[in-house]
XYZ file of C-alpha atoms in Angstrom:
454
model
C 8.160 2.702 -24.028
C 5.154 4.479 -22.605
C 5.277 8.219 -22.930
C 4.748 9.934 -19.599
C 2.439 12.860 -20.159
C 2.672 15.247 -17.220
C 4.075 14.336 -13.827
C 3.245 15.937 -10.524
C 6.255 14.844 -8.525
C 8.503 12.568 -10.574
C 12.218 13.346 -10.550
C 14.264 11.903 -13.401
C 17.410 9.966 -12.524
C 19.855 8.212 -14.873
C 18.949 4.648 -15.797
C 21.744 3.005 -13.792
C 21.071 -0.494 -12.501
C 21.869 -0.711 -8.805
C 22.124 -4.503 -8.885
C 23.546 -6.901 -11.430
C 21.057 -9.397 -12.855
C 21.336 -11.623 -15.901
C 18.993 -11.278 -18.862
C 18.715 -15.059 -18.523
C 16.050 -14.361 -15.893
C 13.739 -12.961 -18.552
C 14.227 -16.073 -20.670
C 13.394 -18.264 -17.693
C 10.407 -16.069 -16.833
C 8.928 -16.501 -20.288
C 9.707 -20.211 -20.261
C 7.955 -20.721 -16.934
C 4.838 -18.811 -17.954
C 4.537 -20.101 -21.505
C 2.408 -23.259 -21.298
C 0.262 -25.213 -23.683
C -3.488 -24.865 -23.440
C -3.804 -28.552 -22.477
C -1.131 -28.444 -19.764
C -2.705 -30.027 -16.681
C -0.559 -27.981 -14.283
C -0.828 -24.662 -16.126
C -2.438 -22.929 -13.152
C 0.602 -23.544 -10.935
C 3.109 -21.714 -13.143
C 4.368 -18.653 -11.282
C 7.230 -16.257 -10.655
C 7.993 -14.502 -7.387
C 9.913 -11.408 -6.263
C 11.136 -10.962 -2.687
C 12.201 -7.510 -1.447
C 14.741 -7.055 1.340
C 18.328 -5.893 1.814
C 19.147 -8.736 4.222
C 17.505 -11.629 2.391
C 19.884 -14.454 1.484
C 17.857 -17.496 0.517
C 14.248 -17.387 -0.468
C 11.879 -18.536 -3.160
C 11.949 -16.455 -6.315
C 14.089 -13.487 -7.257
C 15.539 -11.386 -4.442
C 15.626 -7.623 -5.007
C 17.884 -5.812 -2.543
C 18.113 -2.392 -4.215
C 15.796 -0.010 -6.069
C 16.329 -1.743 -9.379
C 15.318 0.256 -12.440
C 13.149 -1.546 -15.002
C 15.038 -2.628 -18.090
C 13.447 -4.361 -21.074
C 16.353 -6.816 -21.331
C 16.142 -7.662 -17.645
C 12.350 -7.798 -17.766
C 11.441 -6.420 -14.330
C 12.105 -3.519 -11.948
C 10.798 -0.193 -10.678
C 9.474 1.635 -13.712
C 8.743 5.053 -15.234
C 11.423 6.981 -13.351
C 10.077 6.082 -9.904
C 12.936 3.968 -8.534
C 14.231 7.017 -6.635
C 11.014 6.870 -4.573
C 11.903 3.421 -3.259
C 13.629 2.490 -0.009
C 14.351 -1.185 0.566
C 14.901 -2.185 4.175
C 15.671 -5.609 5.584
C 12.412 -7.338 4.580
C 10.295 -5.024 2.413
C 10.222 -1.870 0.322
C 8.568 1.430 1.148
C 7.939 4.472 -1.067
C 7.985 8.255 -0.839
C 5.640 8.800 -3.821
C 3.378 6.672 -6.046
C 5.688 4.085 -7.588
C 5.518 1.543 -10.424
C 6.889 -1.979 -10.545
C 6.745 -3.746 -13.923
C 7.310 -7.306 -15.127
C 7.472 -8.244 -18.792
C 4.817 -10.913 -19.428
C 2.995 -12.612 -22.305
C -0.672 -11.870 -22.956
C -2.680 -13.893 -20.412
C -4.702 -13.598 -17.202
C -2.653 -13.586 -13.997
C -3.305 -13.837 -10.284
C -1.133 -11.476 -8.248
C -0.330 -12.303 -4.630
C 1.150 -9.439 -2.614
C 2.440 -9.759 0.950
C 2.326 -6.402 2.715
C 3.335 -5.295 6.185
C 6.290 -4.136 8.239
C 7.790 -5.301 11.495
C 8.576 -1.677 12.404
C 5.329 0.237 11.859
C 1.791 -0.016 10.528
C 1.244 0.489 6.816
C -1.552 1.372 4.408
C -1.347 0.190 0.818
C -3.276 0.974 -2.330
C -2.483 -0.948 -5.506
C -3.583 -0.112 -9.035
C -2.756 -2.301 -12.035
C -2.019 -1.302 -15.621
C -3.942 1.898 -16.450
C -5.131 2.657 -12.924
C -7.373 -0.371 -12.412
C -8.080 -0.339 -8.677
C -7.113 -3.642 -7.059
C -6.377 -2.931 -3.380
C -8.048 0.082 -1.763
C -6.201 1.501 1.248
C -5.506 -1.790 3.022
C -4.502 -1.136 6.636
C -1.831 -3.494 7.957
C -0.883 -3.599 11.636
C 2.742 -3.518 12.753
C 4.227 -7.007 12.678
C 1.034 -8.528 11.185
C 1.658 -9.018 7.441
C -1.327 -9.597 5.182
C -1.437 -11.577 1.938
C -3.875 -10.291 -0.693
C -4.679 -11.628 -4.152
C -6.210 -10.043 -7.242
C -6.389 -10.830 -10.938
C -5.096 -8.808 -13.881
C -5.716 -9.188 -17.597
C -2.644 -8.555 -19.758
C -3.229 -8.094 -23.482
C -1.617 -6.970 -26.707
C -3.204 -5.707 -29.949
C -2.375 -8.941 -31.791
C -5.304 -11.193 -32.737
C -3.425 -13.509 -35.096
C -0.533 -13.310 -37.531
C -2.619 -11.288 -39.972
C -4.858 -9.180 -37.763
C -4.472 -6.640 -34.944
C -6.680 -4.361 -32.903
C -6.537 -0.837 -34.304
C -5.313 1.476 -31.543
C -5.911 5.194 -31.406
C -2.730 7.273 -31.243
C -3.224 8.161 -27.587
C -3.771 4.492 -26.709
C -0.291 3.637 -27.934
C 1.064 5.520 -24.906
C -0.961 3.816 -22.181
C -0.102 0.881 -19.941
C -2.978 -1.374 -21.034
C -1.524 -2.331 -24.407
C 2.205 -2.737 -23.705
C 4.119 -5.980 -23.150
C 4.257 -5.982 -19.368
C 2.327 -6.059 -16.135
C 2.614 -2.735 -14.291
C 1.606 -2.384 -10.646
C 1.277 1.060 -9.083
C 1.816 1.327 -5.310
C 0.416 4.284 -3.363
C 0.200 5.274 0.286
C 2.222 4.149 3.280
C 3.472 1.042 1.543
C 5.467 -1.874 2.981
C 5.668 -4.670 0.391
C 7.511 -7.903 1.187
C 6.843 -9.948 -1.942
C 4.960 -10.157 -5.234
C 3.987 -13.514 -6.731
C 2.554 -13.748 -10.262
C 0.703 -16.891 -11.302
C -0.785 -17.762 -14.672
C -4.555 -18.404 -14.278
C -6.535 -19.819 -17.158
C -9.584 -20.897 -15.183
C -10.952 -17.462 -14.277
C -14.340 -16.036 -15.161
C -13.535 -13.198 -17.555
C -15.750 -10.105 -17.670
C -15.128 -8.380 -21.013
C -16.126 -4.723 -21.268
C -17.065 -3.077 -24.561
C -17.825 0.620 -24.307
C -16.741 4.237 -24.583
C -14.935 6.842 -22.449
C -17.333 6.335 -19.535
C -16.249 2.675 -19.331
C -12.572 2.582 -20.398
C -9.465 2.482 -18.214
C -8.574 6.179 -18.142
C -4.803 6.189 -18.078
C -4.238 9.473 -16.211
C -5.746 11.655 -13.494
C -8.163 13.283 -12.952
C -10.225 11.269 -15.462
C -11.757 7.933 -14.496
C -14.421 5.436 -15.573
C -16.399 2.701 -13.887
C -14.560 -0.116 -15.690
C -11.357 0.548 -13.747
C -13.111 0.542 -10.361
C -15.346 -2.490 -10.676
C -12.117 -4.559 -10.637
C -11.945 -3.977 -6.880
C -15.340 -5.555 -6.157
C -15.108 -9.088 -7.558
C -13.553 -12.031 -5.739
C -10.426 -13.823 -6.928
C -12.348 -16.065 -9.347
C -12.971 -13.120 -11.721
C -10.791 -10.974 -13.976
C -11.942 -7.897 -15.910
C -10.749 -7.380 -19.497
C -11.644 -3.807 -20.427
C -11.584 -3.186 -24.198
C -13.538 0.086 -24.056
C -11.954 3.254 -25.430
C -12.712 6.964 -25.582
C -14.981 8.115 -28.453
C -16.066 4.563 -29.274
C -19.408 3.757 -30.864
C -20.641 0.264 -31.650
C -19.621 0.631 -35.286
C -16.091 1.927 -34.595
C -15.528 -0.659 -31.852
C -16.332 -3.387 -34.363
C -14.374 -1.770 -37.219
C -11.277 -1.546 -34.997
C -11.345 -5.354 -34.533
C -12.015 -5.164 -30.811
C -15.055 -7.392 -31.033
C -12.965 -9.882 -33.030
C -10.267 -9.772 -30.362
C -12.821 -10.465 -27.630
C -14.449 -13.275 -29.615
C -11.031 -14.856 -30.181
C -10.684 -15.280 -26.398
C -14.139 -15.394 -24.791
C -15.279 -18.802 -23.551
C -18.279 -20.486 -22.040
C -19.219 -18.885 -18.719
C -17.536 -15.560 -19.458
C -19.406 -12.247 -19.809
C -19.589 -9.468 -22.356
C -20.848 -6.158 -20.936
C -21.848 -3.745 -23.706
C -22.386 -0.025 -22.963
C -22.669 2.426 -25.858
C -24.782 5.452 -26.713
C -22.869 8.671 -26.136
C -21.119 8.545 -29.493
C -23.643 6.432 -31.408
C -26.056 9.356 -31.036
C -23.790 11.493 -33.202
C -23.889 9.143 -36.211
C -26.400 10.579 -38.680
C -27.695 9.535 -42.053
C -29.907 6.816 -43.556
C -29.938 3.562 -41.637
C -28.490 5.085 -38.482
C -30.336 5.765 -35.269
C -31.521 3.983 -32.139
C -33.959 1.602 -33.841
C -31.792 0.791 -36.861
C -27.984 0.444 -36.820
C -27.699 0.812 -33.036
C -30.195 -1.985 -32.359
C -28.742 -4.174 -35.113
C -25.208 -3.873 -33.762
C -26.304 -4.477 -30.163
C -27.982 -7.655 -31.384
C -24.803 -8.720 -33.185
C -22.586 -8.111 -30.137
C -24.927 -10.000 -27.803
C -25.487 -12.925 -30.159
C -21.761 -13.236 -30.896
C -21.096 -13.677 -27.179
C -23.952 -16.158 -26.837
C -22.602 -18.197 -29.742
C -19.411 -18.679 -27.711
C -21.348 -19.821 -24.653
C -20.814 -16.498 -22.861
C -23.425 -14.301 -21.211
C -24.189 -10.905 -22.752
C -25.198 -7.981 -20.522
C -26.423 -4.765 -22.112
C -25.802 -1.564 -20.131
C -27.686 1.624 -20.977
C -25.470 4.761 -21.191
C -24.565 6.871 -18.181
C -26.368 10.183 -18.067
C -24.671 13.463 -18.815
C -24.791 15.986 -15.993
C -27.299 18.681 -16.954
C -30.146 19.931 -14.786
C -33.487 21.554 -15.448
C -34.514 24.532 -13.327
C -36.766 22.318 -11.193
C -33.845 20.101 -10.140
C -34.605 17.208 -12.461
C -32.054 15.889 -14.913
C -32.198 16.662 -18.615
C -32.558 13.659 -20.918
C -29.844 13.880 -23.571
C -29.789 10.318 -24.941
C -33.059 10.495 -26.841
C -34.505 7.087 -27.695
C -31.233 5.166 -27.399
C -31.857 3.834 -23.856
C -35.389 2.796 -24.836
C -34.062 1.013 -27.918
C -31.651 -0.994 -25.769
C -34.335 -1.800 -23.207
C -36.723 -2.971 -25.934
C -34.049 -5.116 -27.577
C -33.062 -6.729 -24.275
C -36.655 -7.587 -23.399
C -37.468 -8.912 -26.886
C -34.391 -11.149 -27.055
C -34.158 -12.132 -23.384
C -30.785 -10.396 -22.920
C -29.677 -9.306 -19.452
C -29.928 -5.518 -18.993
C -28.542 -3.070 -16.440
C -30.324 0.287 -16.635
C -27.509 2.687 -15.765
C -29.377 5.555 -17.449
C -32.121 5.205 -14.851
C -29.717 4.730 -11.949
C -27.492 7.689 -12.850
C -30.594 9.873 -13.187
C -31.528 8.928 -9.626
C -27.929 9.376 -8.498
C -27.387 12.881 -9.888
C -30.793 14.089 -8.738
C -30.075 12.764 -5.238
C -26.888 14.833 -5.154
C -28.416 17.887 -6.802
C -26.904 20.339 -9.258
C -23.982 21.656 -7.214
C -23.009 18.549 -5.247
C -23.038 16.374 -8.368
C -20.200 18.487 -9.797
C -17.885 16.812 -7.290
C -18.294 13.498 -9.144
C -17.128 14.923 -12.473
C -13.912 16.444 -13.780
C -14.737 19.942 -12.627
C -11.785 21.744 -11.044
C -10.917 25.451 -10.850
C -7.863 26.756 -12.689
C -4.472 25.931 -11.142
C -5.731 22.851 -9.292
C -3.008 20.923 -11.122
C 0.388 22.231 -12.271
C 0.126 23.780 -15.721
C -3.674 23.921 -15.616
C -4.372 27.502 -16.691
C -8.118 27.084 -17.276
C -10.908 25.536 -15.270
C -11.902 21.975 -16.099
C -15.654 21.812 -16.614
C -16.747 18.411 -17.919
C -20.295 17.101 -17.537
C -19.677 13.680 -19.102
C -16.449 12.295 -17.653
C -16.002 11.316 -14.036
C -13.231 11.734 -11.520
C -12.290 8.708 -9.415
C -15.011 9.338 -6.840
C -17.715 9.602 -9.498
C -16.439 6.593 -11.433
C -16.568 4.494 -8.284
C -20.177 5.518 -7.683
C -21.060 4.381 -11.210
C -19.257 1.082 -10.573
C -21.449 0.619 -7.494
C -24.503 1.226 -9.692
C -23.299 -1.501 -12.073
C -22.826 -3.855 -9.104
C -26.390 -3.121 -8.038
C -27.541 -4.054 -11.518
C -25.538 -7.306 -11.449
C -27.076 -8.279 -8.115
C -30.570 -7.786 -9.567
C -29.902 -10.095 -12.543
C -30.276 -13.863 -12.603
C -26.626 -14.511 -13.506
C -23.904 -16.420 -11.582
C -21.644 -13.349 -11.546
C -23.619 -11.852 -8.666
C -22.252 -14.619 -6.436
C -18.696 -13.620 -7.358
C -18.988 -10.128 -5.858
C -16.928 -9.921 -2.676
C -19.121 -10.835 0.273
C -18.116 -7.767 2.267
C -19.373 -5.323 -0.376
C -22.548 -3.717 0.898
C -25.601 -3.117 -1.254
C -25.844 0.293 -2.906
C -28.781 2.643 -3.413
C -28.239 5.465 -5.974
C -30.972 7.460 -4.250
C -28.757 7.498 -1.142
C -25.288 7.990 -2.640
C -21.921 8.527 -1.040
C -20.352 11.987 -0.865
C -16.866 13.083 -1.858
C -16.108 14.112 1.729
C -15.662 10.397 2.509
C -13.431 9.725 -0.536
C -9.785 9.195 0.449
C -8.290 7.118 -2.378
C -4.756 8.400 -3.176
C -4.366 10.030 -6.583
C -1.804 8.812 -9.068
C 0.976 11.228 -10.015
C 0.402 11.090 -13.771
C -2.214 13.493 -15.108
C -3.352 15.214 -18.266
C -5.424 18.354 -18.714
C -6.884 17.435 -22.128
C -10.230 15.656 -21.786
C -10.807 12.202 -23.269
C -12.343 11.950 -26.735
C -16.104 11.707 -26.849
C -18.830 13.499 -24.935
């Protein structure tokens, strides 16, 4: 069970099931989704949930009441949010951000959501697992339902019977590593149905990195890896293995590279962004031109050996300005070491260090604060002291970094650039967006303590 840290608005209610369902459904669910790797129809296996108090016959499982998630049942409204839910004749609506979970095996899934109401217009935002943005404020006209699809990677720590990924203590309490798919609904939601289909033919973008890349589980922290999910078409899924405080050496020692290599296939991608924490490793053999370069080479070559495409990403800049308005360089020779390695070995490179320098300088000292976790005391309940972080982003800032990464992808000679949604406009970090135009709803779960790493 995931431990809920601090909640803004959640109200606890007893775990009473408002509808009677057999645990046999969970057995059937697992049976439907469990297929052999050589099954010719594996991409058609799916389960579906229909929401509506007046539904009688329909495909899939009908949910007529605000059913609380139960591990034996295997699906329902989760994490004490069922009291937020109102189910009308053909859909459900919510009063607060709400979670719906389905117990699923480790795989990649395509999620099809039908949204819209016959009574009024709606506006839906959907995040998956640990706040991966999937649907951003979709406006749906009254009586004009819209079907949207997106892909979600579900994983567990298990590599094989003898080996597991080593999780940090705080990771054991996040949604990314549990045994279920969790969808978070925000905004003026009207959801008619959710269909979940096993998809083994997707292009998988694996992310290896630190706290500036990982899926940050709680507000107000965020990273680019959980926003780039919203910009690829439905042929791509993102598998984000990054974690806070990671360096190349600790990422490898924790078996995360082994986990990725156990799954990565020809045509997939491995994006590798490290530097913030590698800089802190001292002693003989360490440094940008020694262990850092050697490990980058190992990560990239390991992906290549599997037929995948490696992309090196230089570290995001820390926010620190000189008196003349230019940005301080705090990464030393690490970005240059990565650039040199990429050029020497013909490895794709995205220079986020350069782009974030341009980005922060375009904003300037004061305005750039709005992209980071910098909030005065008492912004959030229980927050007695100001939050003043110059490394970690809020959602607005993380999205800007994701747009920088997209810019880098478009400038590379890799097929992935053709899998960016066609409607996504090109981005120039010298002409960035401003927080005044940022309207994405915040999740209710938050934590004051900053992520590990700096």
